[in-house]
Short mmCIF file of C-alpha atoms in Angstrom, two decimals:
data_model
loop_
_atom_site.label_atom_id
_atom_site.label_comp_id
_atom_site.label_asym_id
_atom_site.label_seq_id
_atom_site.Cartn_x
_atom_site.Cartn_y
_atom_site.Cartn_z
CA MET F 927 -243.72 -104.33 302.18
CA TYR F 928 -241.95 -103.49 298.91
CA MET F 929 -238.56 -104.65 300.22
CA SER F 930 -240.14 -107.80 301.58
CA SER F 931 -241.62 -108.58 298.16
CA LEU F 932 -238.24 -108.05 296.49
CA THR F 933 -236.54 -110.35 298.98
CA HIS F 934 -239.19 -113.01 298.45
CA ALA F 935 -238.85 -112.76 294.65
CA ALA F 936 -235.07 -113.00 294.88
CA SER F 937 -235.38 -116.07 297.09
CA LEU F 938 -237.72 -117.74 294.60
CA SER F 939 -235.37 -116.92 291.74
CA SER F 940 -232.39 -118.33 293.63
CA SER F 941 -234.32 -121.52 294.45
CA SER F 942 -235.25 -121.93 290.79
CA LEU F 943 -231.64 -121.48 289.70
CA LEU F 944 -230.48 -123.97 292.32
CA ARG F 945 -232.96 -126.55 291.02
CA GLN F 946 -231.68 -125.97 287.49
CA ALA F 947 -228.10 -126.42 288.71
CA ARG F 948 -229.00 -129.73 290.34
CA VAL F 949 -230.63 -130.91 287.12
CA ALA F 950 -227.60 -129.80 285.08
CA GLN F 951 -225.21 -131.59 287.42
CA THR F 952 -227.33 -134.75 287.34
CA VAL F 953 -227.32 -134.69 283.54
CA ALA F 954 -223.53 -134.26 283.61
CA LEU F 955 -223.19 -137.30 285.88
CA ALA F 956 -225.41 -139.40 283.63
CA TRP F 957 -223.42 -138.37 280.56
CA LEU F 958 -220.08 -139.18 282.23
CA VAL F 959 -221.33 -142.74 282.82
CA VAL F 960 -222.34 -143.05 279.16
CA GLU F 961 -219.05 -141.50 278.02
CA LEU F 962 -217.07 -143.86 280.24
CA LEU F 963 -218.79 -146.98 278.88
CA LEU F 964 -218.61 -145.88 275.25
CA ALA F 965 -214.98 -144.75 275.39
CA ILE F 966 -213.71 -147.82 277.23
CA THR F 967 -215.64 -150.17 274.92
CA ALA F 968 -214.44 -148.36 271.77
CA GLY F 969 -210.90 -148.22 273.14
CA LEU F 970 -210.72 -151.93 273.86
CA LEU F 971 -212.25 -152.88 270.51
CA ALA F 972 -209.90 -150.60 268.56
CA ARG F 973 -206.88 -151.11 270.86
CA SER F 974 -206.81 -147.33 271.23
CA ILE F 975 -204.79 -146.01 274.15
CA ALA F 976 -206.22 -142.50 273.70
CA LEU F 977 -209.84 -143.69 273.82
CA THR F 978 -209.22 -145.90 276.86
CA ALA F 979 -207.47 -143.06 278.69
CA PHE F 980 -210.33 -140.71 277.82
CA GLY F 981 -212.78 -143.17 279.38
CA ALA F 982 -210.64 -143.51 282.50
CA ASP F 983 -210.58 -139.73 282.88
CA SER F 984 -214.39 -139.72 282.64
CA ALA F 985 -214.51 -142.07 285.64
CA VAL F 986 -212.38 -139.69 287.70
CA GLU F 987 -214.43 -136.66 286.65
CA PHE F 988 -217.57 -138.51 287.74
CA ILE F 989 -216.29 -138.39 291.33
CA THR F 990 -215.82 -134.61 291.30
CA ALA F 991 -219.21 -134.07 289.66
CA ALA F 992 -220.86 -136.22 292.33
CA VAL F 993 -219.18 -134.22 295.10
CA VAL F 994 -220.42 -130.95 293.58
CA LEU F 995 -223.96 -132.32 293.27
CA ALA F 996 -223.87 -133.28 296.96
CA GLN F 997 -222.77 -129.74 297.78
CA LEU F 998 -225.63 -128.31 295.74
CA TRP F 999 -228.05 -130.26 297.92
CA SER F 1000 -226.48 -129.02 301.16
CA PRO F 1001 -227.63 -125.96 303.16
CA GLY F 1002 -226.26 -122.70 301.81
CA ALA F 1003 -225.39 -124.38 298.53
CA GLN F 1004 -224.96 -121.16 296.55
CA ALA F 1005 -222.08 -119.98 298.68
CA LEU F 1006 -220.61 -123.33 299.67
CA GLY F 1007 -216.91 -123.60 298.95
CA SER F 1008 -214.60 -126.57 298.75
CA ASP F 1009 -213.06 -126.30 302.22
CA THR F 1010 -214.91 -129.22 303.81
CA PRO F 1011 -213.46 -132.58 304.93
CA SER F 1012 -215.51 -134.54 302.39
CA ALA F 1013 -214.53 -132.21 299.53
CA ARG F 1014 -210.85 -132.43 300.48
CA ARG F 1015 -210.97 -136.24 300.62
CA ALA F 1016 -212.70 -136.37 297.25
CA SER F 1017 -210.10 -134.01 295.77
CA ARG F 1018 -207.29 -136.24 297.03
CA VAL F 1019 -208.90 -139.37 295.54
CA VAL F 1020 -209.42 -137.55 292.24
CA GLY F 1021 -205.82 -136.30 292.18
CA LEU F 1022 -204.40 -139.78 292.80
CA GLY F 1023 -206.76 -141.26 290.22
CA LEU F 1024 -205.69 -138.73 287.60
CA TYR F 1025 -202.02 -139.41 288.28
CA ALA F 1026 -202.79 -143.10 287.78
CA VAL F 1027 -204.42 -142.31 284.43
CA GLY F 1028 -201.36 -140.27 283.48
CA GLY F 1029 -199.08 -143.15 284.41
CA TYR F 1030 -201.14 -145.50 282.26
CA ILE F 1031 -200.83 -143.15 279.27
CA LEU F 1032 -197.05 -142.90 279.64
CA VAL F 1033 -196.48 -146.64 279.95
CA ALA F 1034 -199.02 -147.67 277.30
CA SER F 1035 -197.89 -145.02 274.81
CA ALA F 1036 -194.22 -145.93 275.26
CA TYR F 1037 -195.08 -149.61 274.78
CA GLY F 1038 -197.14 -148.82 271.69
CA LEU F 1039 -194.42 -146.71 270.08
CA LEU F 1040 -191.71 -149.28 270.81
CA THR F 1041 -193.72 -152.27 269.58
CA GLY F 1042 -195.52 -150.53 266.73
CA LEU F 1043 -198.95 -151.23 268.18
CA ARG F 1044 -201.44 -150.30 265.48
CA PRO F 1045 -204.88 -149.30 266.79
CA GLU F 1046 -207.74 -149.74 264.35
CA GLY F 1047 -209.28 -146.54 263.00
CA THR F 1048 -212.95 -147.31 263.59
CA ASN F 1049 -215.96 -145.14 262.82
CA PHE F 1050 -217.31 -146.11 266.24
CA GLY F 1051 -214.37 -144.50 268.02
CA VAL F 1052 -214.58 -141.34 265.93
CA GLY F 1053 -218.31 -141.15 266.62
CA VAL F 1054 -217.74 -141.47 270.39
CA ALA F 1055 -215.16 -138.67 270.35
CA LEU F 1056 -217.35 -136.40 268.24
CA LEU F 1057 -220.39 -136.99 270.44
CA SER F 1058 -218.33 -136.29 273.57
CA VAL F 1059 -217.13 -132.96 272.16
CA VAL F 1060 -220.68 -131.84 271.30
CA VAL F 1061 -222.22 -132.91 274.64
CA MET F 1062 -219.38 -131.55 276.77
CA PHE F 1063 -219.58 -128.17 275.04
CA GLY F 1064 -223.27 -127.92 275.93
CA LEU F 1065 -222.73 -129.04 279.53
CA TRP F 1066 -219.86 -126.60 279.97
CA ARG F 1067 -221.84 -123.58 278.76
CA TRP F 1068 -224.98 -124.57 280.69
CA ARG F 1069 -223.27 -125.07 284.04
CA LEU F 1070 -220.96 -122.09 283.63
CA SER F 1071 -223.98 -119.82 283.11
CA LEU F 1072 -225.73 -121.24 286.17
CA SER F 1073 -222.61 -120.95 288.34
CA GLU F 1074 -222.26 -117.26 287.47
CA ARG F 1075 -225.89 -116.54 288.32
CA LEU F 1076 -225.70 -118.54 291.56
CA HIS F 1077 -222.19 -117.34 292.50
CA SER F 1078 -221.36 -121.02 293.16
CA ALA F 1079 -217.60 -121.68 293.25
CA PRO F 1080 -217.88 -125.51 293.22
CA LEU F 1081 -220.21 -125.52 290.21
CA ARG F 1082 -217.99 -123.02 288.40
CA ALA F 1083 -214.90 -125.18 289.01
CA ASP F 1084 -216.65 -128.34 287.82
CA ALA F 1085 -217.92 -126.54 284.72
CA ALA F 1086 -214.33 -125.51 283.99
CA CYS F 1087 -213.31 -129.16 284.22
CA SER F 1088 -215.84 -129.86 281.47
CA ALA F 1089 -213.91 -127.39 279.33
CA VAL F 1090 -210.76 -129.43 279.98
CA CYS F 1091 -212.67 -132.57 278.95
CA LEU F 1092 -213.74 -130.72 275.81
CA TYR F 1093 -210.11 -129.93 274.92
CA MET F 1094 -209.17 -133.55 275.54
CA GLY F 1095 -212.04 -134.69 273.33
CA LEU F 1096 -210.81 -132.49 270.48
CA THR F 1097 -207.30 -133.91 270.89
CA LEU F 1098 -208.72 -137.42 270.88
CA LEU F 1099 -210.85 -136.72 267.81
CA ALA F 1100 -207.87 -135.35 265.88
CA GLY F 1101 -205.82 -138.47 266.62
CA LEU F 1102 -208.63 -140.85 265.66
CA VAL F 1103 -209.46 -139.03 262.43
CA LEU F 1104 -205.81 -138.98 261.33
CA ASN F 1105 -205.56 -142.70 262.03
CA ARG F 1106 -208.87 -143.46 260.30
CA LEU F 1107 -208.37 -141.37 257.16
CA LEU F 1108 -204.60 -141.36 256.67
CA GLY F 1109 -203.58 -144.54 258.46
CA TRP F 1110 -201.28 -142.67 260.83
CA TRP F 1111 -201.33 -145.35 263.54
CA TRP F 1112 -199.00 -143.32 265.76
CA ALA F 1113 -201.50 -140.41 265.84
CA ASP F 1114 -203.54 -142.27 268.47
CA LEU F 1115 -200.49 -142.60 270.72
CA VAL F 1116 -199.56 -138.94 270.20
CA ALA F 1117 -203.14 -137.95 271.05
CA GLY F 1118 -202.88 -139.93 274.28
CA LEU F 1119 -199.65 -138.12 275.16
CA GLY F 1120 -201.32 -134.83 274.22
CA MET F 1121 -204.03 -135.52 276.80
CA LEU F 1122 -201.35 -136.07 279.41
CA TRP F 1123 -200.78 -132.30 279.82
CA TRP F 1124 -204.45 -131.70 280.67
CA ILE F 1125 -204.66 -134.71 282.99
CA VAL F 1126 -201.54 -133.81 284.98
CA ARG F 1127 -202.78 -130.23 285.30
CA GLU F 1128 -206.11 -131.49 286.65
CA ALA F 1129 -204.29 -133.79 289.06
CA GLN F 1130 -202.17 -130.94 290.40
CA GLU F 1131 -205.25 -128.75 290.90
CA ALA F 1132 -207.04 -131.57 292.72
CA MET F 1133 -204.12 -132.21 295.07
CA GLU F 1134 -203.81 -128.48 295.76
CA ALA F 1135 -207.53 -128.39 296.57
CA ALA F 1136 -207.05 -131.32 298.96
CA ARG F 1137 -204.19 -129.47 300.66
CA SER F 1138 -205.57 -125.93 300.81
CA GLY F 1139 -209.33 -126.46 300.49
CA HIS F 1140 -209.61 -124.13 297.49
CA HIS F 1141 -210.33 -125.10 293.92
CA CYS F 1142 -208.92 -123.28 290.92
CA GLU F 1143 -211.89 -121.73 289.13
CA THR F 1144 -210.37 -122.36 285.73
CA CYS F 1145 -209.51 -125.95 286.55
#
């Protein structure tokens, strides 16, 4: 009877954690949509390559977050890995999308440096970057804690990708602030190139996941 009660309590606790994980992942998806719209809008208005690239990366990360949410709703969600046909296809799409974003950054940054394209240092763009850093930090910590308690590899990998987004947001913020306060127009282009390292790394991890069926837990 005692063991049965413990098993029942553990099951209830696991179910509660799984519900929290689904809520956290849904919030992350909603935020990625907001981040995408804000970053793309701010990027186009300010002619900022870094902001536009940041928004494009948000669109790609939305796909991976959606795949993880689907896995959290599947049977045996706590232990579900990434070695499924749907997860592999999604990883391949994400990898190709990230390489496309990287290609855009290279071409657009080279064009901007050669032509002296001067993005406008707007408060709107700085605000978007700052808000993204704050929100992504919270989402990263929240989902990382849940993934550890659930022993969920997909959730842990997606939480790690939020950390990458956080680093990119800090890089973006630095470039925008330097442009806004000091008029260093090239800082935006350098920030875009700085994001390239993170984006290519994510793309490589996604393509490896598509090939092997295993995600890197540190993204």
